[in-house]
PDB file of N, CA and C in Angstrom:
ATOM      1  N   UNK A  13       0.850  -1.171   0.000  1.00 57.00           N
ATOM      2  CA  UNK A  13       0.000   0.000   0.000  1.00 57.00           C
ATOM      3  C   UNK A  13       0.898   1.238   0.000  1.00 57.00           C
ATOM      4  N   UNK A  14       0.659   2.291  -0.629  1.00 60.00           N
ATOM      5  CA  UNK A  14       1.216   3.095  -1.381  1.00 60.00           C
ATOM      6  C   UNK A  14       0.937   4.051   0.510  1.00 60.00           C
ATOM      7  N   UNK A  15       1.555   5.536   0.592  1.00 52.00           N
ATOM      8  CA  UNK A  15       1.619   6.737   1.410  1.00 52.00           C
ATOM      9  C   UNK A  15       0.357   7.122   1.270  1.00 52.00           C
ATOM     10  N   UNK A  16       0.454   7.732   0.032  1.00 46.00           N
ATOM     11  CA  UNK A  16      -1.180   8.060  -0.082  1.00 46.00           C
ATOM     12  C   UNK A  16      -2.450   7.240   0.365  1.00 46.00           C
ATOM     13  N   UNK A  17      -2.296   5.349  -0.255  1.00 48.00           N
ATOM     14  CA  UNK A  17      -3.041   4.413   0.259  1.00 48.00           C
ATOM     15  C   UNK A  17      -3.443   4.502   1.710  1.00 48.00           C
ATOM     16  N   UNK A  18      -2.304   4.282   2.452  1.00 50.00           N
ATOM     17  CA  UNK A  18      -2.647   4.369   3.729  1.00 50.00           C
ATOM     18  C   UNK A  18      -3.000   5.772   4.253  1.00 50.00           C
ATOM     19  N   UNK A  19      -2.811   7.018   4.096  1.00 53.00           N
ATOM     20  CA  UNK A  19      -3.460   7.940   4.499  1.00 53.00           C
ATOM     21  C   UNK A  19      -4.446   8.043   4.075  1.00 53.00           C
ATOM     22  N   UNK A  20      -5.188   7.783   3.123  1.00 45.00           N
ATOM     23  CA  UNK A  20      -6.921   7.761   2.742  1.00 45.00           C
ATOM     24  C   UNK A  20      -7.336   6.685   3.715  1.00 45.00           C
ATOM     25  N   UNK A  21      -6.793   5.241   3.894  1.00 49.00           N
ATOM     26  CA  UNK A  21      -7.061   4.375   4.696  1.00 49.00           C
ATOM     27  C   UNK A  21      -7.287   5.042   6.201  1.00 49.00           C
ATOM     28  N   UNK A  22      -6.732   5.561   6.470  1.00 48.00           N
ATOM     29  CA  UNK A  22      -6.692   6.252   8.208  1.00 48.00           C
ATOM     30  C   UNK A  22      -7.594   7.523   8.122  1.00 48.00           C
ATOM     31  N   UNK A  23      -7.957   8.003   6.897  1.00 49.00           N
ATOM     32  CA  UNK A  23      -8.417   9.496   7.093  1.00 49.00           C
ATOM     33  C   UNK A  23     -10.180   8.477   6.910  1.00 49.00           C
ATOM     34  N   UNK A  24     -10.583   7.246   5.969  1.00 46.00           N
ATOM     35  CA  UNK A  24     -11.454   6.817   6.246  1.00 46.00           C
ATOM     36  C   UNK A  24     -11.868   6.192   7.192  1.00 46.00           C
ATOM     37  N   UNK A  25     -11.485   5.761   7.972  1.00 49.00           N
ATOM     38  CA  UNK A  25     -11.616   5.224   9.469  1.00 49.00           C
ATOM     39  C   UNK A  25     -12.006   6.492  10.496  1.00 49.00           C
ATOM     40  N   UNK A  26     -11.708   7.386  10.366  1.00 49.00           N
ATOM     41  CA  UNK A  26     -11.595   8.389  11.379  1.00 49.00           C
ATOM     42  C   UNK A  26     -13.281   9.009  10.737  1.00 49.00           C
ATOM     43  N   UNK A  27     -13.562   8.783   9.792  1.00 50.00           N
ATOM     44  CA  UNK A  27     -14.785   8.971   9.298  1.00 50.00           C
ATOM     45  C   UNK A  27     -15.838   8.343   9.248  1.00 50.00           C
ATOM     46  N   UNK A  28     -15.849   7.003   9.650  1.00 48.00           N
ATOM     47  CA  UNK A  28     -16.265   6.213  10.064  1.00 48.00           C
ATOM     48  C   UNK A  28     -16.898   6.401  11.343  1.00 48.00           C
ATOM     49  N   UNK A  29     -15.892   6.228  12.047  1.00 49.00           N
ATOM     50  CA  UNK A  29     -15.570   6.531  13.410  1.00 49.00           C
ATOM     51  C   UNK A  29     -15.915   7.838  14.488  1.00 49.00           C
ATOM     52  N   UNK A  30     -16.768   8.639  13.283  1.00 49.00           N
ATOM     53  CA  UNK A  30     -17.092  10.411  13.723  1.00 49.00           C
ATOM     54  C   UNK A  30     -18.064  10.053  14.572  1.00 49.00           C
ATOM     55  N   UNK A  31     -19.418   9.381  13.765  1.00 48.00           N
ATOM     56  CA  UNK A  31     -20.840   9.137  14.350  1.00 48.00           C
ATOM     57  C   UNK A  31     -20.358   8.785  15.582  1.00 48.00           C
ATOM     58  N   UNK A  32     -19.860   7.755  15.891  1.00 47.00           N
ATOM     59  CA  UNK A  32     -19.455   6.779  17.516  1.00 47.00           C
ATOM     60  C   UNK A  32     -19.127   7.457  18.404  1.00 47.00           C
ATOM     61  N   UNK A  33     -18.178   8.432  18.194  1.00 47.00           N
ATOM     62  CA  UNK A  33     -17.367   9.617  18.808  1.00 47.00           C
ATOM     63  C   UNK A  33     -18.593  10.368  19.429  1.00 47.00           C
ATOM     64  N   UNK A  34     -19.231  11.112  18.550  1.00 50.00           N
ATOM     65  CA  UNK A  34     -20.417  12.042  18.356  1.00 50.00           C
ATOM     66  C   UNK A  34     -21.501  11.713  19.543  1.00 50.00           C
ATOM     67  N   UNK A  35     -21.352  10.251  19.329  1.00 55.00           N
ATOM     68  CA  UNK A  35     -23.154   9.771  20.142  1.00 55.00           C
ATOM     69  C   UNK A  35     -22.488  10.160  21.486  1.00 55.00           C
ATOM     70  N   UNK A  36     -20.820   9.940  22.289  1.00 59.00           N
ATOM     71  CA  UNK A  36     -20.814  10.501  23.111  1.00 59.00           C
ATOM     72  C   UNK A  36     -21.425  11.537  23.752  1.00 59.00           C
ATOM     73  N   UNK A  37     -21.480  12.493  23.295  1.00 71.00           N
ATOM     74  CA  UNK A  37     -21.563  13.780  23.232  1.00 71.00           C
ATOM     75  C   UNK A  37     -23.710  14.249  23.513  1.00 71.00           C
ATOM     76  N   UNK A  38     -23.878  12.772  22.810  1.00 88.00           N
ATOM     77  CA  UNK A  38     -25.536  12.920  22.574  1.00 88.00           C
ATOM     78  C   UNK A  38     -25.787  13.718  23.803  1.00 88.00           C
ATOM     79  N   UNK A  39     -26.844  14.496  23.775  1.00 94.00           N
ATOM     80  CA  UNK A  39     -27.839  14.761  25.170  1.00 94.00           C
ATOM     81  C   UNK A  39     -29.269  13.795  25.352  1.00 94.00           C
ATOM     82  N   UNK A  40     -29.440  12.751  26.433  1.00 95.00           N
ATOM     83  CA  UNK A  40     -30.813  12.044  26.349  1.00 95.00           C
ATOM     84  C   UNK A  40     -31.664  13.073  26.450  1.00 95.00           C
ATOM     85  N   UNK A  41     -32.968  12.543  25.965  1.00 95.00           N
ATOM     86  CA  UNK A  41     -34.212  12.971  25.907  1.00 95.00           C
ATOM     87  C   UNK A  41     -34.783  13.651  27.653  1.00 95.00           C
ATOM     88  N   UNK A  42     -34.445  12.107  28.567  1.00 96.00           N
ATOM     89  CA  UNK A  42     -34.599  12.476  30.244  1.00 96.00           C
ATOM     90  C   UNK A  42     -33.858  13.961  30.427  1.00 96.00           C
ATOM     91  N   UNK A  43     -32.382  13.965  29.617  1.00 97.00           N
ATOM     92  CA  UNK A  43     -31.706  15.251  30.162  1.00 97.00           C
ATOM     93  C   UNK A  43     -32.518  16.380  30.260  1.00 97.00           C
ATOM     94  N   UNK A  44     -32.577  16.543  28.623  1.00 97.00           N
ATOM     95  CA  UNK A  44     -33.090  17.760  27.746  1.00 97.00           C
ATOM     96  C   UNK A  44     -34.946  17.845  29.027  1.00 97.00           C
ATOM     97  N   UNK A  45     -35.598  17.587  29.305  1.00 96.00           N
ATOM     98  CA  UNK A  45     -36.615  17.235  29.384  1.00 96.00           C
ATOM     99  C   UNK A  45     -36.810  17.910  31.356  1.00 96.00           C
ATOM    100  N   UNK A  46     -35.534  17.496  31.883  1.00 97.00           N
ATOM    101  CA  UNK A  46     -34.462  18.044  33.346  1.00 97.00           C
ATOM    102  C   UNK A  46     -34.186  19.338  33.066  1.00 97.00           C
ATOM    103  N   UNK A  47     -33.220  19.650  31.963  1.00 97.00           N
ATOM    104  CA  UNK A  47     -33.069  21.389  31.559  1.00 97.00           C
ATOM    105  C   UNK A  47     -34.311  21.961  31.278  1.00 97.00           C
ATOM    106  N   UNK A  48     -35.188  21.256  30.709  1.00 97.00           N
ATOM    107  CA  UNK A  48     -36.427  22.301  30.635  1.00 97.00           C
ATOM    108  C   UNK A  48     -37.145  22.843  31.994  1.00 97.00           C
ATOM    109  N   UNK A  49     -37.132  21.524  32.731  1.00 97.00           N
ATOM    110  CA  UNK A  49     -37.541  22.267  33.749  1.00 97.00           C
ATOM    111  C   UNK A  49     -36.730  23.397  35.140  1.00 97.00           C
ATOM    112  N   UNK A  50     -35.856  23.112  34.598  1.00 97.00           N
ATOM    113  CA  UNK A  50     -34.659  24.162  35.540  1.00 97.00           C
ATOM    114  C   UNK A  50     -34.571  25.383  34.856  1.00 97.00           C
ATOM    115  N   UNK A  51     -34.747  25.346  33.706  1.00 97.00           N
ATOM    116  CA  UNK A  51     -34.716  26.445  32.507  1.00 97.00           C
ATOM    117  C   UNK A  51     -36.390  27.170  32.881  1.00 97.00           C
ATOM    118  N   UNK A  52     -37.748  26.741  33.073  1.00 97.00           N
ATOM    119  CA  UNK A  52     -38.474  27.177  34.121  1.00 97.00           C
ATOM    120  C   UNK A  52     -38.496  27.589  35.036  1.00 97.00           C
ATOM    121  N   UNK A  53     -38.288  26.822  35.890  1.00 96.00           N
ATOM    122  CA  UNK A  53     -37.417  27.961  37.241  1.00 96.00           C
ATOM    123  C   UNK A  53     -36.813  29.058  37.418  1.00 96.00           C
ATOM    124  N   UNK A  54     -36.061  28.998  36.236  1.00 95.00           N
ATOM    125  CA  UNK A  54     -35.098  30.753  36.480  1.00 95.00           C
ATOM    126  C   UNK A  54     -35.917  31.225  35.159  1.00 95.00           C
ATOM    127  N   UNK A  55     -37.043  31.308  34.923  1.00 97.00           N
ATOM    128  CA  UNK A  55     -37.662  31.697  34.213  1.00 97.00           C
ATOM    129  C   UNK A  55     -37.111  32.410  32.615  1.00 97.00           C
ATOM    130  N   UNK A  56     -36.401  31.004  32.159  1.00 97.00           N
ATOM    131  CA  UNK A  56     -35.959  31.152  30.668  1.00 97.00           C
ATOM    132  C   UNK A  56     -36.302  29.479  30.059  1.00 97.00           C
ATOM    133  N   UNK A  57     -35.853  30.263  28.910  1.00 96.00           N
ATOM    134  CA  UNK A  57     -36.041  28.658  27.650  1.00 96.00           C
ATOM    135  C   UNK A  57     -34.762  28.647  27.026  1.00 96.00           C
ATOM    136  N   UNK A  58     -34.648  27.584  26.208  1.00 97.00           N
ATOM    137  CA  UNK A  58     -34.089  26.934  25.593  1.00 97.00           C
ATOM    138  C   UNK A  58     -34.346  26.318  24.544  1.00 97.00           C
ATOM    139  N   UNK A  59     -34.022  26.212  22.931  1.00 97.00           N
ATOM    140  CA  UNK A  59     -34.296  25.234  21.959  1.00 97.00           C
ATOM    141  C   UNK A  59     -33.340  23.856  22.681  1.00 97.00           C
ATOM    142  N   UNK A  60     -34.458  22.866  22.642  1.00 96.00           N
ATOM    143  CA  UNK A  60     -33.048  21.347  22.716  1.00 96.00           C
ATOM    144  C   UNK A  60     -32.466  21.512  21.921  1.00 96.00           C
ATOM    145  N   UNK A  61     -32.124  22.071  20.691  1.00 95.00           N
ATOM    146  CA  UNK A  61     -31.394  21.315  19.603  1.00 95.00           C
ATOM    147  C   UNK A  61     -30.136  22.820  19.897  1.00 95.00           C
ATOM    148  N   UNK A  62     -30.417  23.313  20.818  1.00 96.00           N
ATOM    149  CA  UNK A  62     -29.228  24.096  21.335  1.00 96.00           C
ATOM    150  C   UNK A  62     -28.041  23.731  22.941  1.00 96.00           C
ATOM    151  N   UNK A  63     -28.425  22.075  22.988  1.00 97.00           N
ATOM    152  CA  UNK A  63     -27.748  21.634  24.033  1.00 97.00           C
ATOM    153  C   UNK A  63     -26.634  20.743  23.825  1.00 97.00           C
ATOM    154  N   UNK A  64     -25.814  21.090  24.187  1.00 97.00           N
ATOM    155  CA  UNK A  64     -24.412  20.048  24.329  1.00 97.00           C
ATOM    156  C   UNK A  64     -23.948  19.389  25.527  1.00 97.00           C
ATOM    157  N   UNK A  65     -23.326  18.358  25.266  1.00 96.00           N
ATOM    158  CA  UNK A  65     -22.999  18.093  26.592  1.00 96.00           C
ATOM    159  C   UNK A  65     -21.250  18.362  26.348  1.00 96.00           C
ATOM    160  N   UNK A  66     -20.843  18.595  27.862  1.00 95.00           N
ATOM    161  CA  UNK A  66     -19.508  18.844  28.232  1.00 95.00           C
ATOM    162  C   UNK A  66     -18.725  18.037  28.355  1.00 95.00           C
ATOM    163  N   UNK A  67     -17.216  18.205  28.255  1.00 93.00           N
ATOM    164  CA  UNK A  67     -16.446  17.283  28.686  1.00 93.00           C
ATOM    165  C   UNK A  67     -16.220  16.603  29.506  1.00 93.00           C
ATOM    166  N   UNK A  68     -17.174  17.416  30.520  1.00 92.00           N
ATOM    167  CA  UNK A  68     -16.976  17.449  32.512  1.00 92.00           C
ATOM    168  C   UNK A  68     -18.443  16.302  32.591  1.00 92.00           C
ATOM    169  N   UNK A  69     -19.165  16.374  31.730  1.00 94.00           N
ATOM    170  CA  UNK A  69     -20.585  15.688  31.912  1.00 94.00           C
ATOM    171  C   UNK A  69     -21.634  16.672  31.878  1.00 94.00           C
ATOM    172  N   UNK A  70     -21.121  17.845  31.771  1.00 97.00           N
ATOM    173  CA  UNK A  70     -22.746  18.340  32.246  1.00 97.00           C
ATOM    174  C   UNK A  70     -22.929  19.233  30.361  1.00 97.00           C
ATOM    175  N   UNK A  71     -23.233  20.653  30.936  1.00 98.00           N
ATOM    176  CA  UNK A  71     -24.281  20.525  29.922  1.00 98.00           C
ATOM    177  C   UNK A  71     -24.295  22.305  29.321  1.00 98.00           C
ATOM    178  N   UNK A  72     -23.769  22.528  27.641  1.00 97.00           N
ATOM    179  CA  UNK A  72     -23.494  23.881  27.674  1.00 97.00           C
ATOM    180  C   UNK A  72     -24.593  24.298  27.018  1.00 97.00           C
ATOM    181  N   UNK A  73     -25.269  24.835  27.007  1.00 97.00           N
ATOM    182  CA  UNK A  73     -27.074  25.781  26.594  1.00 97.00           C
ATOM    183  C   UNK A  73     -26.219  27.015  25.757  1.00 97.00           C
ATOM    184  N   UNK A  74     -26.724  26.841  24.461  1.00 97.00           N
ATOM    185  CA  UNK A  74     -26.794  27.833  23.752  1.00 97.00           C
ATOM    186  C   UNK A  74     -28.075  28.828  23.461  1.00 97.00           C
ATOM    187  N   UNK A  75     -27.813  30.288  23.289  1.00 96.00           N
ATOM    188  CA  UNK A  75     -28.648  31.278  23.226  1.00 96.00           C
ATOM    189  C   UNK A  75     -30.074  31.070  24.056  1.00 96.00           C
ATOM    190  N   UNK A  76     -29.459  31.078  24.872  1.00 98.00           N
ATOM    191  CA  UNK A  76     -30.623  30.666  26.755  1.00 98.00           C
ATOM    192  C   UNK A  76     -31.248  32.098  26.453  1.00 98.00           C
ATOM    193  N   UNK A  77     -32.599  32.570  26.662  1.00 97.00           N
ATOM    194  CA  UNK A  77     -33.627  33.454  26.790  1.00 97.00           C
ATOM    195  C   UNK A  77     -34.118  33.424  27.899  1.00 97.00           C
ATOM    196  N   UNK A  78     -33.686  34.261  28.473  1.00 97.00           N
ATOM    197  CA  UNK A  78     -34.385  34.496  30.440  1.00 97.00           C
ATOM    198  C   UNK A  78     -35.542  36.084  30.355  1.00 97.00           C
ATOM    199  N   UNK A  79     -36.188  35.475  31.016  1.00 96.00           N
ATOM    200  CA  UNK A  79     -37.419  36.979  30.545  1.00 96.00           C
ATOM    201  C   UNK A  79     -37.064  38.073  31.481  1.00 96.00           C
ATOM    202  N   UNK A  80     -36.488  39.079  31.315  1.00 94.00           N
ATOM    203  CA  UNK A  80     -36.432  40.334  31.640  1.00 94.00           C
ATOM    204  C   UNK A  80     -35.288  40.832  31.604  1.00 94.00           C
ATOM    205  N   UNK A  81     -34.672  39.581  31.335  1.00 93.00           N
ATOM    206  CA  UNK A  81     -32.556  40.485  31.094  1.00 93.00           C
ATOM    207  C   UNK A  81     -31.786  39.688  30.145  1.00 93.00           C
ATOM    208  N   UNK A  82     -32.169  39.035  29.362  1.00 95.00           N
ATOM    209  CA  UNK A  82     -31.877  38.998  27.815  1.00 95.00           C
ATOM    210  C   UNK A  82     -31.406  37.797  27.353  1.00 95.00           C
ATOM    211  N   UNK A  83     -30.893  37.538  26.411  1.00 97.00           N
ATOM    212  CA  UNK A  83     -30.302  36.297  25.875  1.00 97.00           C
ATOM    213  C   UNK A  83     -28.674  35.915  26.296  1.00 97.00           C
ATOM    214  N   UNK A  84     -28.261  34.587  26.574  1.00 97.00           N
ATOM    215  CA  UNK A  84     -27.056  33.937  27.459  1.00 97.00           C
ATOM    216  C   UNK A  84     -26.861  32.716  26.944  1.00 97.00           C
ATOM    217  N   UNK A  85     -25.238  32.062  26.996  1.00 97.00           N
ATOM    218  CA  UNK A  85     -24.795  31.296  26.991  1.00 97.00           C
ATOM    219  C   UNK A  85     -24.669  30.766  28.536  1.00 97.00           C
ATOM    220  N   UNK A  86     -25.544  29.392  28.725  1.00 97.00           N
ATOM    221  CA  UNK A  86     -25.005  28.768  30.300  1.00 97.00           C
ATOM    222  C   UNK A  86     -24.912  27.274  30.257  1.00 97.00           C
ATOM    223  N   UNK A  87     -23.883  27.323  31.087  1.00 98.00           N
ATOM    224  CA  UNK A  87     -23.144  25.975  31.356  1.00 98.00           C
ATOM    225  C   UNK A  87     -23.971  25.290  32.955  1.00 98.00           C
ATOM    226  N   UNK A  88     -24.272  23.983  32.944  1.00 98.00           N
ATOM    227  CA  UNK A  88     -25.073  23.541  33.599  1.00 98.00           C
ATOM    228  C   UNK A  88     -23.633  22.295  34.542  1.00 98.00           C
ATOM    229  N   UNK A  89     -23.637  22.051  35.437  1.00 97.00           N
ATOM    230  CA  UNK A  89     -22.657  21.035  35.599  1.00 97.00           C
ATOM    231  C   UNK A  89     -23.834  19.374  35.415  1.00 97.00           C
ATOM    232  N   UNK A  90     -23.406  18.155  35.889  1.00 96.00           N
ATOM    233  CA  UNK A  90     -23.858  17.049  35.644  1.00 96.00           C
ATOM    234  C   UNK A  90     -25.312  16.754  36.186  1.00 96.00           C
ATOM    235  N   UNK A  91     -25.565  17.367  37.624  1.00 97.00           N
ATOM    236  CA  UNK A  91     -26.596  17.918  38.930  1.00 97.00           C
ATOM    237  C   UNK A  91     -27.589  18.723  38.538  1.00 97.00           C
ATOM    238  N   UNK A  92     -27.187  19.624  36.938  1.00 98.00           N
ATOM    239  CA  UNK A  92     -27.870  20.685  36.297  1.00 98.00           C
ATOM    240  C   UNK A  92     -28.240  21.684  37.586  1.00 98.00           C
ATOM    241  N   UNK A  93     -27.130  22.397  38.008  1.00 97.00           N
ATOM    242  CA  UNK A  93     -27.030  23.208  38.548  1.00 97.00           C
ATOM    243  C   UNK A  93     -26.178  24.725  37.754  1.00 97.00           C
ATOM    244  N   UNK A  94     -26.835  25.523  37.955  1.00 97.00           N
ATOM    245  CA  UNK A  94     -26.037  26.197  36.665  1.00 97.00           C
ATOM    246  C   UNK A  94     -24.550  26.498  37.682  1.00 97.00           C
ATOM    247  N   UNK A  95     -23.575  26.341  36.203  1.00 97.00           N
ATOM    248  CA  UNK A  95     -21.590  26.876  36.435  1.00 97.00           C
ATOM    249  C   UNK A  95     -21.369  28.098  36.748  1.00 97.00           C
ATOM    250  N   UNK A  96     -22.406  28.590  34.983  1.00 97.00           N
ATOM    251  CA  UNK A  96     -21.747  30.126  34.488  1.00 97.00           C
ATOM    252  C   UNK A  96     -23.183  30.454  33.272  1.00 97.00           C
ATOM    253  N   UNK A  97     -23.098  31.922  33.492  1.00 96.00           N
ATOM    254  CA  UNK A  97     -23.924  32.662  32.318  1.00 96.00           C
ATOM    255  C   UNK A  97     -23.017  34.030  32.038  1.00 96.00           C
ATOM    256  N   UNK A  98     -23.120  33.567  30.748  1.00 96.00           N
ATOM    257  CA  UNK A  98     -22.447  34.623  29.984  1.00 96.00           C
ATOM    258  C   UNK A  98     -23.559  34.955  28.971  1.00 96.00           C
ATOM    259  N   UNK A  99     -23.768  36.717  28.995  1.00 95.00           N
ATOM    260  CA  UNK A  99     -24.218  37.653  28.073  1.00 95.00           C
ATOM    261  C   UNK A  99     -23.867  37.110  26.958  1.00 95.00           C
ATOM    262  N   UNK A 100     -25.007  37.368  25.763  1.00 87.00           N
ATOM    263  CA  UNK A 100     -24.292  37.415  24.234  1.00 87.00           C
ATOM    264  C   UNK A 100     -24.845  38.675  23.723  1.00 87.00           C
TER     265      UNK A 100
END
C-alpha cells in the first residue's frame, strides 16, 4: 500500500468513526426534558437542539432566553445546577 493508500485508509476510518465519537456527546431525551424544567425555574427557555454536553458531563445551553434580562450562553454542571452565564 502506497503513502497516499494508507493515508486515505486512516483518514477513512476516522470517518467512520465520527458518528461513535459524536453519540458521546448525545444529550438524552430524560436530560433535555431536566433542563427544561430548571430552565423554568429561572424563568428562561431553551431550543433542545441548542444543548451540548460537556467534557466534565454536564451541559453547555446555547442562546438561553431568560425573561427580563436577555439572551445567554449557560453551562449547567452534571446535577444541572447552573456553572456560568455569559451575556451574548
Amino acid at each position: 500500500m502506497t503513502t497516499l493508500g494508507k493515508i486515505g485508509a486512516g483518514m477513512l476510518a476516522l470517518c467512520l468513526a465520527g458518528p461513535a465519537l459524536a453519540d458521546d456527546h448525545m444529550v438524552s431525551d430524560e436530560a433535555k426534558e431536566k433542563i427544561a424544567e430548571v430552565m423554568t425555574d429561572m424563568r428562561c427557555e431553551v431550543n433542545p437542539d441548542d444543548i451540548e454536553m460537556t467534557d466534565e458531563g454536564g451541559y453547555d445551553l446555547d442562546d438561553v432566553i431568560c425573561e427580563g434580562t436577555g439572551q445567554f450562553d449557560v453551562v449547567l454542571d452534571a446535577e444541572f445546577n447552573e456553572v456560568s452565564r455569559r451575556a451574548e
